[in-house]
């Protein structure tokens, strides 16, 4: 099997809108709540928003950049609800996250939550 490479097809890089609109007080989207609400994910969102501010882009762009920054082949499938969402997300193509930033977004360092 040497020479084989398995790529990750990331189905929900936008996490059903989590990085754009999730609010712990808003429980109206039961699928979003069931799949993504949790302390770790809200910390990831907070960190994505912080990096987004530094880069001058929306958090969805940072989420896309994170998926594409992995050390293995990835394909990010995005499903924006409008042309404006598509355009704002695609700004992530111009962001190159380094290993420290991807580790930080993935909570591999600097977070002791549950």
PDB file of C-alpha atoms in Angstrom:
ATOM      1  CA  UNK A   1       0.000   0.000   0.000  1.00  0.00           C
ATOM      2  CA  UNK A   2       2.935   2.382  -0.075  1.00  0.00           C
ATOM      3  CA  UNK A   3       2.327   5.363  -2.285  1.00  0.00           C
ATOM      4  CA  UNK A   4      -1.393   5.515  -1.465  1.00  0.00           C
ATOM      5  CA  UNK A   5      -2.717   8.761  -0.157  1.00  0.00           C
ATOM      6  CA  UNK A   6      -6.075   9.275   1.482  1.00  0.00           C
ATOM      7  CA  UNK A   7      -7.520  12.774   1.274  1.00  0.00           C
ATOM      8  CA  UNK A   8      -9.994  14.244   3.720  1.00  0.00           C
ATOM      9  CA  UNK A   9     -13.170  15.579   2.147  1.00  0.00           C
ATOM     10  CA  UNK A  10     -14.364  18.003   4.820  1.00  0.00           C
ATOM     11  CA  UNK A  11     -18.111  18.166   4.473  1.00  0.00           C
ATOM     12  CA  UNK A  12     -18.967  20.990   6.830  1.00  0.00           C
ATOM     13  CA  UNK A  13     -16.080  23.447   6.947  1.00  0.00           C
ATOM     14  CA  UNK A  14     -18.607  26.153   7.737  1.00  0.00           C
ATOM     15  CA  UNK A  15     -20.088  24.006  10.495  1.00  0.00           C
ATOM     16  CA  UNK A  16     -23.691  24.693   9.521  1.00  0.00           C
ATOM     17  CA  UNK A  17     -23.179  28.385  10.135  1.00  0.00           C
ATOM     18  CA  UNK A  18     -21.621  27.925  13.567  1.00  0.00           C
ATOM     19  CA  UNK A  19     -18.759  30.354  12.907  1.00  0.00           C
ATOM     20  CA  UNK A  20     -21.119  32.924  11.395  1.00  0.00           C
ATOM     21  CA  UNK A  21     -24.097  32.909  13.726  1.00  0.00           C
ATOM     22  CA  UNK A  22     -23.817  30.595  16.739  1.00  0.00           C
ATOM     23  CA  UNK A  23     -24.837  32.103  20.042  1.00  0.00           C
ATOM     24  CA  UNK A  24     -25.032  29.963  23.192  1.00  0.00           C
ATOM     25  CA  UNK A  25     -28.316  31.662  24.135  1.00  0.00           C
ATOM     26  CA  UNK A  26     -29.941  30.827  20.773  1.00  0.00           C
ATOM     27  CA  UNK A  27     -31.187  27.236  20.721  1.00  0.00           C
ATOM     28  CA  UNK A  28     -33.614  27.613  17.796  1.00  0.00           C
ATOM     29  CA  UNK A  29     -31.576  25.543  15.288  1.00  0.00           C
ATOM     30  CA  UNK A  30     -31.698  22.106  16.885  1.00  0.00           C
ATOM     31  CA  UNK A  31     -29.250  20.545  14.393  1.00  0.00           C
ATOM     32  CA  UNK A  32     -26.690  23.290  14.974  1.00  0.00           C
ATOM     33  CA  UNK A  33     -27.093  22.894  18.731  1.00  0.00           C
ATOM     34  CA  UNK A  34     -26.894  19.083  18.598  1.00  0.00           C
ATOM     35  CA  UNK A  35     -23.856  18.946  16.330  1.00  0.00           C
ATOM     36  CA  UNK A  36     -21.761  21.921  17.341  1.00  0.00           C
ATOM     37  CA  UNK A  37     -22.764  23.513  20.654  1.00  0.00           C
ATOM     38  CA  UNK A  38     -20.249  22.801  23.360  1.00  0.00           C
ATOM     39  CA  UNK A  39     -17.606  24.618  25.365  1.00  0.00           C
ATOM     40  CA  UNK A  40     -14.722  23.504  23.130  1.00  0.00           C
ATOM     41  CA  UNK A  41     -16.437  24.630  19.943  1.00  0.00           C
ATOM     42  CA  UNK A  42     -17.381  28.000  21.396  1.00  0.00           C
ATOM     43  CA  UNK A  43     -13.728  28.431  22.372  1.00  0.00           C
ATOM     44  CA  UNK A  44     -12.734  27.545  18.784  1.00  0.00           C
ATOM     45  CA  UNK A  45     -15.225  30.134  17.541  1.00  0.00           C
ATOM     46  CA  UNK A  46     -13.837  32.756  19.916  1.00  0.00           C
ATOM     47  CA  UNK A  47     -10.316  32.040  18.684  1.00  0.00           C
ATOM     48  CA  UNK A  48     -11.387  32.099  15.029  1.00  0.00           C
ATOM     49  CA  UNK A  49     -13.039  35.470  15.638  1.00  0.00           C
ATOM     50  CA  UNK A  50      -9.859  36.772  17.273  1.00  0.00           C
ATOM     51  CA  UNK A  51      -7.707  35.675  14.320  1.00  0.00           C
ATOM     52  CA  UNK A  52     -10.323  37.009  11.914  1.00  0.00           C
ATOM     53  CA  UNK A  53      -9.995  40.434  13.500  1.00  0.00           C
ATOM     54  CA  UNK A  54      -6.216  40.280  13.109  1.00  0.00           C
ATOM     55  CA  UNK A  55      -6.535  39.291   9.424  1.00  0.00           C
ATOM     56  CA  UNK A  56      -9.425  41.676   8.731  1.00  0.00           C
ATOM     57  CA  UNK A  57     -11.738  38.890   7.529  1.00  0.00           C
ATOM     58  CA  UNK A  58     -14.840  37.100   8.881  1.00  0.00           C
ATOM     59  CA  UNK A  59     -14.482  34.055  11.135  1.00  0.00           C
ATOM     60  CA  UNK A  60     -15.829  31.859   8.309  1.00  0.00           C
ATOM     61  CA  UNK A  61     -12.726  32.751   6.288  1.00  0.00           C
ATOM     62  CA  UNK A  62     -10.519  31.595   9.156  1.00  0.00           C
ATOM     63  CA  UNK A  63     -12.515  28.345   9.347  1.00  0.00           C
ATOM     64  CA  UNK A  64     -11.851  27.748   5.641  1.00  0.00           C
ATOM     65  CA  UNK A  65      -8.156  28.611   6.039  1.00  0.00           C
ATOM     66  CA  UNK A  66      -7.957  26.164   8.965  1.00  0.00           C
ATOM     67  CA  UNK A  67      -9.338  23.284   6.905  1.00  0.00           C
ATOM     68  CA  UNK A  68      -6.946  24.053   4.059  1.00  0.00           C
ATOM     69  CA  UNK A  69      -3.945  24.411   6.410  1.00  0.00           C
ATOM     70  CA  UNK A  70      -3.932  20.767   7.461  1.00  0.00           C
ATOM     71  CA  UNK A  71      -0.768  18.736   6.854  1.00  0.00           C
ATOM     72  CA  UNK A  72      -2.666  16.230   4.718  1.00  0.00           C
ATOM     73  CA  UNK A  73      -4.702  16.784   1.531  1.00  0.00           C
ATOM     74  CA  UNK A  74      -8.071  18.356   2.259  1.00  0.00           C
ATOM     75  CA  UNK A  75     -11.000  19.581   0.209  1.00  0.00           C
ATOM     76  CA  UNK A  76     -13.251  22.117   1.879  1.00  0.00           C
ATOM     77  CA  UNK A  77     -16.837  21.942   0.694  1.00  0.00           C
ATOM     78  CA  UNK A  78     -18.624  25.170   1.499  1.00  0.00           C
ATOM     79  CA  UNK A  79     -22.336  25.851   1.266  1.00  0.00           C
ATOM     80  CA  UNK A  80     -22.979  29.551   1.616  1.00  0.00           C
ATOM     81  CA  UNK A  81     -26.569  30.796   1.632  1.00  0.00           C
ATOM     82  CA  UNK A  82     -25.821  33.852  -0.504  1.00  0.00           C
ATOM     83  CA  UNK A  83     -23.252  35.320  -2.868  1.00  0.00           C
ATOM     84  CA  UNK A  84     -22.166  37.677  -0.067  1.00  0.00           C
ATOM     85  CA  UNK A  85     -21.486  34.705   2.248  1.00  0.00           C
ATOM     86  CA  UNK A  86     -19.556  32.989  -0.537  1.00  0.00           C
ATOM     87  CA  UNK A  87     -17.410  36.061  -1.153  1.00  0.00           C
ATOM     88  CA  UNK A  88     -16.662  36.635   2.525  1.00  0.00           C
ATOM     89  CA  UNK A  89     -15.774  32.983   3.081  1.00  0.00           C
ATOM     90  CA  UNK A  90     -13.525  32.871   0.032  1.00  0.00           C
ATOM     91  CA  UNK A  91     -11.307  35.539   1.578  1.00  0.00           C
ATOM     92  CA  UNK A  92      -9.969  32.575   3.542  1.00  0.00           C
ATOM     93  CA  UNK A  93      -8.145  31.437   0.409  1.00  0.00           C
ATOM     94  CA  UNK A  94      -5.735  34.335   0.940  1.00  0.00           C
ATOM     95  CA  UNK A  95      -4.888  33.320   4.502  1.00  0.00           C
ATOM     96  CA  UNK A  96      -2.017  30.985   5.271  1.00  0.00           C
ATOM     97  CA  UNK A  97      -2.159  29.777   8.848  1.00  0.00           C
ATOM     98  CA  UNK A  98       1.034  28.512  10.412  1.00  0.00           C
ATOM     99  CA  UNK A  99       1.330  25.441  12.655  1.00  0.00           C
ATOM    100  CA  UNK A 100       1.107  27.511  15.830  1.00  0.00           C
ATOM    101  CA  UNK A 101      -2.131  29.142  14.659  1.00  0.00           C
ATOM    102  CA  UNK A 102      -3.719  25.851  13.566  1.00  0.00           C
ATOM    103  CA  UNK A 103      -2.738  24.217  16.865  1.00  0.00           C
ATOM    104  CA  UNK A 104      -4.209  27.147  18.771  1.00  0.00           C
ATOM    105  CA  UNK A 105      -7.470  27.004  16.776  1.00  0.00           C
ATOM    106  CA  UNK A 106      -7.643  23.245  17.381  1.00  0.00           C
ATOM    107  CA  UNK A 107      -7.201  23.748  21.148  1.00  0.00           C
ATOM    108  CA  UNK A 108      -3.985  21.721  21.153  1.00  0.00           C
ATOM    109  CA  UNK A 109      -2.428  24.420  23.277  1.00  0.00           C
ATOM    110  CA  UNK A 110      -3.568  27.107  25.620  1.00  0.00           C
ATOM    111  CA  UNK A 111      -6.947  25.700  26.674  1.00  0.00           C
ATOM    112  CA  UNK A 112      -7.803  23.511  29.655  1.00  0.00           C
ATOM    113  CA  UNK A 113     -11.562  23.222  29.191  1.00  0.00           C
ATOM    114  CA  UNK A 114     -13.602  20.059  29.163  1.00  0.00           C
TER     115      UNK A 114
END
